[in-house]
Amino acid sequence: MHRKLPFILLISLICAGTACTKVDVNFGGEFVDNSLSQIIKTDTIAPVLSTVYLDSFPTSAKGVTLVGGYTDPIFGRIDTKTYLEVAPPSTSAPYTNATFDSLSIIFKINHTYYGDTTKPVHIDVYQLSDYITPPITSSSLYNIDQFPVSNFLGGRDILISPTKVYPYPGILPTDTFTIRLSDALGKTLLKKLQTPGDPDMISAATFLQYFKGLRISSNAATNLVLGCKDSVIMRLSYQKADLYPVHLNADFVLSNSSHHFTNISVNRTGTPLATLPLKKVILSTAPGADSAAYTQAAAGAMTKITFPTLRSVLQAQNFVSIVKAVLIVRPVKGTYDNGFYLPSQLNLATTDLYNQPGGALSAPSAVGGVSSSFGTLYLDYLGENTGYTYDISSYIKAIVNDPSPDHINNNGLLLVPPSPAFETQFSRIVVGNSFNAYPYNKIELQVYYAAVTQTVP
Ligand SMILES: *[C@@H]1O[C@H](CO)[C@@H](O)[C@H](O)[C@H]1NC(C)=O
Ligand SMILES: *[C@@H]1O[C@H](CO)[C@@H](O)[C@H](O)[C@H]1NC(C)=O
Ligand SMILES: *[C@@H]1O[C@H](CO)[C@@H](O)[C@H](O)[C@H]1NC(C)=O
Ligand SMILES: *[C@@H]1O[C@H](CO)[C@@H](O)[C@H](O)[C@H]1NC(C)=O
Ligand SMILES: *[C@@H]1O[C@H](CO)[C@@H](O)[C@H](O)[C@H]1NC(C)=O
């Protein structure tokens, strides 16, 4: 009922100049049609797409250890390097008479991955030669940060299926995988644990001064990025002679999660996004090769959507007000498959002049409240209905109702996954623009507006 009043008011205002009859229009339901008003749907307001560059974003404390790299024909070669710090085990454990078995690092997979799971992923572990320190202006570490390494501690190839890890033939799949590290380091660490009051082992802080940290990286032959939990463990295994040998572990666990981050480097040579870091914005206005915009947030590419011609709806005949606006984002057919898959959720984030991502738009929820609006993927590999749908009524109404050209809303919207998928996953989308030759590839804005259909002479 509350919708009724303003509409009647508008009609009376419009009617004030002309000699039309004031009629009480029931506007409680959205799609009411009577002799005086109707709801008209238009899809002729073309959203404008561009791809904008995000040169740096925090990757620390996201709870995910990324390992590996892969080559994407559209987005380029992506390589990840995870940096982290570990804390020493308690020295109160009885290490006397212990003999060294092995030193290894243990990863627990988190079941997110991107790339080719039929080939092994190569993983290398290095010791850092410098402290992980955030930039002076920030307490976070970024995708572009890096720190020098000294000792190579170990590496191996490992075959990983999307949900399971095969340590080696004949062993059942598990959720964890292990890389053997340097015996020399292992023996040194055990010696230190056995030495009462060894200054390096007194606390996490003194150990950090001695050990610095670890870097997990991959090689150019690898074609898979794997998401693991951040709870990486460096395990020192040793045994003690008793009546029979006892096998024991001393675990060096992740210490400061604020210093756990991933360096993500992207080589875009030979891809449609080759000039992105230089140009910062690539406008998508032409049919053909440029008929799309691109989102892969963790690799610094975000689709930006603006509505420069939106206010033309005000000129529509007998326009009264916007009732509803729906945005449908569609991936270009053939740019995605089971390997290069689409993000399961994409937000419409507000942004500023510098294309920094802000908060996500919220949408009316089914129960009448407001929920944060993920466009959840509707997937249709065979047909042509794949896409993400958003109710952006309040956003569109705000732009239409604000006459100032520099209204904040004119900065547009960024199509990005919600964090932490934003920083830790490589699923990506090629978004068809308004000029795309195929309707099932096109982005579409559907605007429903109320119009007065007749004036009485
Ligand atoms: C360590 O080993 C020596 C000789 O093997 C033995 O005499 C000693 O009791 C052991 N110490 C502990 C704490 O087990
Ligand atoms: C963890 O890192 C943050 C950011 O650099 C720092 O402020 C904090 O003191 C560190 N915590 C510890 C226990 O070292
Ligand atoms: C870290 O990322 C930056 C920018 O992406 C890149 O130039 C640099 O080589 C990377 N460092 C390492 C060690 O990969
Ligand atoms: C980027 O890729 C191109 C082509 O694959 C290669 O020639 C070039 O050396 C690579 N650049 C870097 C910095 O690795
Ligand atoms: C795996 O990591 C993603 C972020 O990339 C996170 O959203 C998800 O909850 C994690 N899953 C598990 C099982 O830890």
XYZ file of C-alpha atoms and ligand atoms in Angstrom:
527
model
C 0.000 0.000 0.000
C 2.807 2.439 0.737
C 3.678 2.565 -2.966
C 0.255 3.939 -3.802
C 0.644 7.470 -2.562
C 3.666 8.725 -4.457
C 2.341 7.332 -7.706
C -0.987 9.120 -7.337
C 0.934 12.255 -6.499
C 3.014 11.933 -9.665
C -0.052 11.412 -11.785
C -1.678 14.462 -10.276
C 1.458 16.509 -10.995
C 1.594 15.346 -14.593
C -2.086 15.999 -14.919
C -1.828 19.466 -13.434
C -0.908 21.131 -16.717
C -3.304 19.177 -18.863
C -6.908 18.604 -18.149
C -6.830 14.982 -17.276
C -8.964 13.217 -14.760
C -7.421 12.145 -11.528
C -7.863 8.419 -11.238
C -6.899 6.289 -8.312
C -4.479 3.772 -9.732
C -3.767 0.664 -7.733
C -0.002 0.371 -7.858
C 0.447 -2.241 -5.161
C 1.350 -4.969 -7.663
C 4.236 -4.110 -9.934
C 2.777 -5.122 -13.253
C -0.541 -3.390 -13.142
C -2.091 -2.372 -16.406
C -5.118 -0.187 -16.692
C -6.328 2.513 -18.973
C -4.262 5.208 -17.303
C -0.973 3.521 -16.488
C 1.081 0.638 -17.694
C 4.427 -0.953 -17.044
C 6.721 -0.887 -20.032
C 9.819 -3.035 -20.357
C 12.800 -1.768 -22.319
C 16.100 -3.448 -23.055
C 17.461 -0.738 -25.336
C 19.646 0.946 -22.704
C 23.025 -0.593 -23.488
C 25.431 -1.045 -20.560
C 28.999 -0.070 -21.501
C 31.762 -2.498 -20.582
C 35.453 -2.060 -20.027
C 38.220 -4.103 -18.435
C 40.034 -2.255 -15.670
C 43.386 -3.109 -14.116
C 43.920 -3.663 -10.420
C 47.674 -3.401 -9.969
C 47.818 -4.426 -6.327
C 45.566 -5.923 -3.710
C 46.232 -7.523 -0.290
C 46.691 -11.289 -0.365
C 47.745 -11.749 3.261
C 45.619 -13.487 5.881
C 43.214 -14.975 3.339
C 43.449 -18.450 4.836
C 44.586 -20.080 1.601
C 48.020 -21.331 0.561
C 48.249 -21.237 -3.228
C 50.731 -23.480 -4.983
C 51.406 -23.848 -8.699
C 50.835 -21.939 -11.907
C 49.026 -22.437 -15.207
C 48.604 -21.022 -18.673
C 45.232 -19.680 -19.778
C 44.806 -18.905 -23.517
C 42.724 -15.795 -22.742
C 44.188 -14.478 -19.498
C 47.835 -15.507 -19.810
C 50.364 -17.385 -17.702
C 49.788 -17.133 -13.952
C 52.369 -18.090 -11.328
C 51.880 -18.088 -7.586
C 54.441 -17.915 -4.798
C 53.270 -18.249 -1.216
C 55.329 -16.769 1.608
C 54.907 -17.723 5.251
C 56.517 -17.817 8.668
C 56.680 -20.742 11.080
C 57.109 -20.894 14.859
C 59.294 -23.476 16.666
C 57.892 -26.337 18.753
C 58.171 -26.308 22.506
C 61.695 -27.084 23.709
C 60.354 -28.734 26.876
C 59.802 -31.985 24.968
C 62.547 -34.507 25.761
C 64.844 -34.407 22.740
C 67.756 -36.018 24.586
C 69.033 -39.130 22.799
C 66.736 -38.370 19.829
C 68.015 -39.304 16.370
C 66.960 -37.512 13.224
C 64.539 -39.186 10.778
C 63.365 -36.521 8.329
C 62.236 -32.957 7.788
C 59.190 -32.380 5.594
C 56.455 -29.899 4.856
C 52.809 -30.913 4.950
C 50.006 -29.288 2.962
C 46.294 -29.917 3.416
C 44.327 -29.318 0.236
C 41.202 -27.189 0.336
C 39.623 -28.675 -2.813
C 39.855 -25.518 -4.905
C 42.050 -25.710 -7.997
C 42.394 -24.275 -11.462
C 43.999 -25.731 -14.565
C 44.899 -29.212 -15.769
C 44.531 -31.892 -13.120
C 45.828 -34.685 -15.360
C 49.451 -33.475 -15.121
C 51.630 -33.271 -12.018
C 52.209 -29.987 -10.250
C 55.792 -29.175 -9.297
C 56.376 -27.631 -5.885
C 59.619 -26.077 -4.605
C 60.318 -24.911 -1.066
C 62.931 -22.272 -0.300
C 64.074 -20.657 2.917
C 63.850 -16.858 2.965
C 66.963 -14.763 3.479
C 65.034 -11.706 4.618
C 62.073 -10.966 6.889
C 58.546 -10.719 5.527
C 57.723 -7.074 6.218
C 54.604 -5.233 5.066
C 55.090 -1.982 3.128
C 55.495 1.068 5.400
C 52.048 2.372 4.453
C 50.170 -0.840 5.181
C 49.848 -3.751 7.555
C 48.936 -6.107 4.698
C 51.110 -7.869 2.152
C 50.203 -7.664 -1.512
C 50.118 -9.733 -4.683
C 53.163 -7.810 -5.931
C 55.344 -8.143 -2.831
C 58.356 -10.435 -2.857
C 61.257 -11.317 -0.558
C 64.631 -12.876 -1.358
C 65.336 -16.558 -0.810
C 68.562 -18.359 0.056
C 68.489 -22.129 0.567
C 66.570 -24.536 -1.631
C 65.064 -26.964 0.870
C 63.239 -29.446 -1.339
C 60.789 -29.997 -4.174
C 58.812 -32.633 -6.027
C 56.238 -33.349 -8.711
C 52.896 -34.484 -7.434
C 49.786 -35.648 -9.273
C 46.652 -34.129 -7.857
C 43.065 -34.922 -8.733
C 40.491 -32.170 -8.076
C 39.442 -33.584 -4.753
C 42.123 -36.077 -3.818
C 45.893 -36.280 -3.687
C 47.818 -39.316 -4.900
C 51.108 -39.372 -2.994
C 52.452 -42.225 -5.112
C 51.051 -45.305 -6.861
C 49.598 -47.892 -4.539
C 48.861 -45.418 -1.754
C 45.257 -44.403 -1.133
C 44.242 -40.797 -1.841
C 44.376 -38.462 1.131
C 43.700 -34.818 1.787
C 47.327 -34.009 2.517
C 50.600 -34.159 0.658
C 54.147 -33.961 1.866
C 57.424 -32.673 0.476
C 60.684 -33.919 1.930
C 63.010 -31.073 2.933
C 66.758 -30.810 3.494
C 68.272 -33.337 5.912
C 71.012 -30.847 6.780
C 68.453 -28.313 7.966
C 66.528 -31.015 9.816
C 69.635 -32.131 11.705
C 70.547 -28.545 12.539
C 67.063 -27.915 13.908
C 67.128 -31.074 16.022
C 70.534 -30.115 17.399
C 69.158 -26.715 18.365
C 66.160 -28.314 20.075
C 68.511 -30.558 22.009
C 70.704 -27.670 23.137
C 69.296 -26.239 26.378
C 68.646 -22.512 26.068
C 69.525 -22.261 22.366
C 68.654 -18.584 21.786
C 67.078 -19.247 18.358
C 64.562 -21.653 19.884
C 63.468 -19.574 22.885
C 60.501 -17.932 21.215
C 58.715 -17.425 17.901
C 60.397 -14.014 17.678
C 63.964 -15.305 18.099
C 63.305 -18.204 15.733
C 62.051 -15.724 13.142
C 65.358 -13.824 13.403
C 67.211 -17.040 12.728
C 64.969 -18.741 10.158
C 63.086 -15.824 8.428
C 60.451 -17.952 6.661
C 59.512 -20.112 3.687
C 58.561 -19.566 0.053
C 56.487 -22.143 -1.842
C 56.781 -21.848 -5.620
C 56.408 -23.877 -8.793
C 57.938 -24.081 -12.280
C 57.031 -23.180 -15.855
C 56.037 -26.747 -16.757
C 53.275 -26.765 -14.154
C 49.729 -26.235 -15.369
C 47.692 -26.296 -12.197
C 47.078 -23.941 -9.284
C 46.023 -25.649 -6.118
C 44.358 -24.087 -3.081
C 45.528 -25.507 0.253
C 44.706 -24.521 3.812
C 46.992 -21.904 5.329
C 47.852 -24.300 8.172
C 51.086 -25.528 6.562
C 53.264 -27.617 8.899
C 57.040 -28.073 8.751
C 57.533 -31.416 10.528
C 60.725 -32.673 12.111
C 60.465 -36.444 12.614
C 62.845 -38.150 15.020
C 63.094 -41.317 17.041
C 64.193 -42.250 20.456
C 65.596 -45.569 21.496
C 63.660 -47.154 24.291
C 62.754 -50.817 24.680
C 61.720 -50.339 21.052
C 62.237 -47.183 18.922
C 59.623 -44.469 19.457
C 58.814 -42.212 16.479
C 58.007 -38.634 17.372
C 57.300 -35.361 15.581
C 58.184 -31.774 16.356
C 55.949 -29.412 14.365
C 56.868 -25.921 13.194
C 53.449 -24.369 12.533
C 52.250 -21.258 10.747
C 53.020 -18.359 13.054
C 51.782 -14.962 11.886
C 48.898 -15.350 9.436
C 49.208 -11.599 8.653
C 52.551 -12.478 7.067
C 51.137 -15.382 5.071
C 50.550 -14.083 1.537
C 50.794 -14.936 -2.138
C 52.762 -13.208 -4.874
C 50.776 -13.574 -8.095
C 52.593 -12.802 -11.325
C 50.825 -12.716 -14.683
C 52.374 -12.832 -18.158
C 49.757 -11.496 -20.592
C 51.963 -11.586 -23.704
C 49.906 -12.587 -26.743
C 46.530 -12.355 -24.983
C 43.693 -9.818 -25.456
C 44.809 -8.263 -22.156
C 48.472 -7.757 -23.141
C 48.192 -3.947 -22.894
C 46.077 -3.893 -19.713
C 48.842 -3.006 -17.198
C 49.937 -0.143 -19.447
C 46.521 1.225 -20.446
C 44.802 0.483 -17.071
C 41.413 0.574 -18.862
C 40.436 -1.222 -22.071
C 37.074 -0.028 -23.335
C 34.957 -2.694 -24.965
C 32.972 -0.906 -27.643
C 33.434 -2.786 -30.892
C 31.945 -5.995 -32.190
C 34.373 -8.764 -33.089
C 37.576 -9.270 -31.132
C 36.701 -6.537 -28.650
C 33.184 -7.725 -28.033
C 33.914 -8.623 -24.451
C 35.312 -7.495 -21.108
C 37.240 -9.678 -18.696
C 37.155 -10.549 -15.001
C 39.849 -12.514 -13.208
C 40.286 -10.475 -10.063
C 43.212 -12.462 -8.610
C 45.100 -11.695 -11.832
C 44.185 -7.997 -11.681
C 41.458 -7.851 -14.377
C 37.953 -6.631 -13.542
C 34.937 -5.989 -15.756
C 33.488 -2.506 -15.249
C 29.866 -1.795 -16.149
C 28.501 1.725 -16.638
C 25.135 3.000 -17.836
C 25.891 6.292 -19.612
C 22.614 6.407 -21.574
C 20.404 5.432 -18.661
C 18.833 8.855 -18.191
C 17.438 8.690 -21.721
C 14.639 6.662 -20.164
C 13.360 9.997 -18.809
C 12.557 10.978 -22.380
C 10.433 7.892 -22.956
C 6.910 8.825 -23.842
C 4.757 9.426 -20.757
C 7.503 8.148 -18.448
C 6.578 8.330 -14.794
C 9.090 6.280 -12.804
C 11.355 3.262 -12.803
C 9.710 0.224 -11.301
C 12.411 -2.394 -11.592
C 15.776 -3.004 -13.250
C 17.383 -6.356 -13.910
C 20.930 -6.860 -15.163
C 21.853 -10.115 -16.889
C 25.577 -10.808 -17.302
C 26.435 -13.502 -19.825
C 29.774 -15.177 -20.550
C 30.839 -15.464 -24.185
C 30.064 -18.982 -25.325
C 33.172 -21.077 -25.945
C 35.376 -19.109 -23.530
C 34.716 -21.454 -20.606
C 34.546 -25.179 -19.989
C 35.118 -27.689 -17.180
C 38.813 -26.751 -16.945
C 38.547 -22.975 -17.388
C 35.414 -22.684 -15.335
C 33.304 -19.673 -14.385
C 33.183 -18.108 -10.890
C 30.316 -19.636 -8.909
C 29.440 -16.190 -7.571
C 30.062 -12.667 -8.832
C 29.265 -9.449 -6.952
C 28.462 -6.086 -8.412
C 30.831 -3.905 -6.394
C 30.626 -0.134 -6.271
C 33.797 1.671 -7.247
C 35.475 5.068 -7.457
C 37.320 7.201 -9.972
C 40.394 5.002 -9.552
C 38.483 1.757 -10.156
C 39.154 0.463 -6.639
C 36.551 -2.143 -5.659
C 34.147 -1.029 -2.914
C 31.237 -2.744 -1.192
C 28.868 -5.035 -3.026
C 25.440 -3.758 -4.047
C 22.680 -5.218 -1.968
C 19.518 -6.568 -3.468
C 15.972 -7.025 -2.281
C 15.668 -10.561 -0.984
C 12.746 -12.891 -1.562
C 11.390 -12.353 1.931
C 11.230 -8.588 1.558
C 14.443 -7.698 3.399
C 17.794 -6.805 1.903
C 20.542 -9.307 1.226
C 23.973 -8.743 -0.208
C 23.662 -9.515 -3.876
C 25.736 -12.287 -5.317
C 24.850 -13.090 -8.827
C 24.917 -16.829 -8.529
C 25.915 -18.631 -11.664
C 23.230 -20.344 -13.669
C 25.228 -22.857 -15.685
C 24.112 -24.307 -18.980
C 27.044 -25.762 -20.925
C 24.829 -27.228 -23.638
C 22.235 -24.537 -24.064
C 22.606 -20.789 -24.160
C 21.224 -19.706 -20.811
C 24.411 -19.459 -18.760
C 24.629 -16.213 -16.833
C 24.277 -14.197 -13.657
C 21.132 -12.177 -12.896
C 20.955 -9.135 -10.600
C 18.089 -7.014 -9.343
C 19.681 -3.545 -9.484
C 16.454 -1.547 -9.153
C 17.583 0.738 -6.342
C 20.946 1.456 -7.979
C 19.291 2.334 -11.294
C 16.610 4.439 -9.603
C 19.321 6.391 -7.768
C 21.116 7.243 -11.010
C 17.941 8.216 -12.818
C 16.806 10.391 -9.938
C 20.099 12.239 -9.538
C 20.542 15.012 -12.060
C 24.227 15.721 -11.268
C 26.469 14.195 -13.927
C 29.237 13.438 -11.470
C 26.962 11.470 -9.189
C 29.006 8.789 -7.480
C 26.984 6.118 -9.256
C 28.393 7.160 -12.602
C 31.591 5.460 -11.529
C 29.868 2.255 -12.468
C 29.999 -1.225 -11.034
C 32.754 -3.839 -10.937
C 31.967 -7.462 -11.591
C 34.125 -9.350 -9.068
C 33.929 -12.491 -6.922
C 33.370 -12.026 -3.168
C 36.527 -12.207 -0.987
C 38.431 -14.507 -0.398
C 37.648 -16.046 -3.798
C 38.580 -12.589 -5.156
C 42.225 -12.965 -4.045
C 42.634 -16.738 -4.007
C 40.780 -18.233 -6.974
C 41.424 -18.027 -10.684
C 37.989 -18.886 -12.081
C 37.253 -16.191 -14.639
C 34.665 -14.806 -17.047
C 34.700 -13.234 -20.507
C 31.612 -10.998 -20.462
C 29.805 -10.381 -23.750
C 29.231 -6.671 -24.379
C 26.143 -4.956 -25.778
C 27.559 -5.180 -29.310
C 28.160 -8.892 -29.278
C 26.751 -10.578 -32.354
C 24.916 -13.253 -30.377
C 21.995 -12.480 -28.040
C 23.053 -15.323 -25.740
C 26.421 -13.601 -25.228
C 25.130 -10.081 -24.657
C 24.957 -8.210 -21.381
C 21.413 -6.963 -20.956
C 19.739 -4.328 -18.830
C 15.981 -4.744 -18.549
C 14.262 -1.628 -17.256
C 10.605 -1.713 -16.294
C 9.031 1.710 -15.971
C 5.580 3.088 -15.303
C 4.061 5.278 -17.982
C 0.793 7.129 -18.283
C -0.988 5.796 -21.338
C -3.666 8.354 -21.946
C -4.602 11.914 -21.268
C -8.196 12.941 -21.428
C -8.707 15.962 -23.711
C 70.704 -41.547 26.624
O 71.489 -42.616 26.197
C 72.517 -42.999 27.094
C 73.374 -44.080 26.477
O 72.730 -44.685 25.412
C 71.901 -43.440 28.387
O 72.910 -43.766 29.305
C 71.018 -42.327 28.943
O 70.356 -42.783 30.102
C 70.003 -41.848 27.930
N 69.321 -40.687 28.447
C 67.978 -40.540 28.418
C 67.425 -39.276 29.029
O 67.251 -41.361 27.928
C 52.102 -10.176 12.706
O 52.217 -9.291 11.619
C 51.636 -8.029 11.841
C 51.720 -7.244 10.537
O 53.045 -7.051 10.150
C 52.346 -7.340 12.980
O 51.730 -6.085 13.220
C 52.259 -8.220 14.220
O 53.001 -7.627 15.256
C 52.785 -9.608 13.941
N 52.517 -10.466 15.074
C 53.476 -11.105 15.689
C 53.057 -11.959 16.822
O 54.656 -11.003 15.365
C 55.889 -10.863 -7.591
O 54.951 -10.185 -8.370
C 55.482 -9.167 -9.181
C 54.332 -8.481 -9.884
O 53.362 -9.362 -10.299
C 56.506 -9.711 -10.125
O 57.071 -8.673 -10.901
C 57.576 -10.416 -9.349
O 58.482 -11.018 -10.217
C 56.977 -11.441 -8.437
N 58.006 -12.004 -7.631
C 58.276 -13.267 -7.625
C 59.396 -13.716 -6.729
O 57.653 -14.042 -8.328
C 56.035 -13.923 -21.181
O 55.620 -14.842 -22.174
C 56.271 -14.666 -23.419
C 55.612 -15.574 -24.433
O 55.234 -16.789 -23.877
C 57.758 -14.939 -23.252
O 58.422 -14.746 -24.467
C 58.310 -13.969 -22.206
O 59.655 -14.266 -21.943
C 57.519 -14.068 -20.907
N 57.931 -12.995 -19.998
C 58.349 -13.250 -18.757
C 58.712 -12.057 -17.943
O 58.419 -14.376 -18.312
C 38.923 -22.978 0.264
O 39.327 -21.686 -0.061
C 38.295 -20.807 -0.457
C 38.890 -19.479 -0.829
O 39.595 -19.594 -2.017
C 37.306 -20.639 0.670
O 36.241 -19.809 0.265
C 36.782 -22.006 1.056
O 35.954 -21.864 2.167
C 37.911 -22.963 1.386
N 37.369 -24.280 1.574
C 37.744 -25.046 2.558
C 37.119 -26.422 2.593
O 38.552 -24.684 3.391
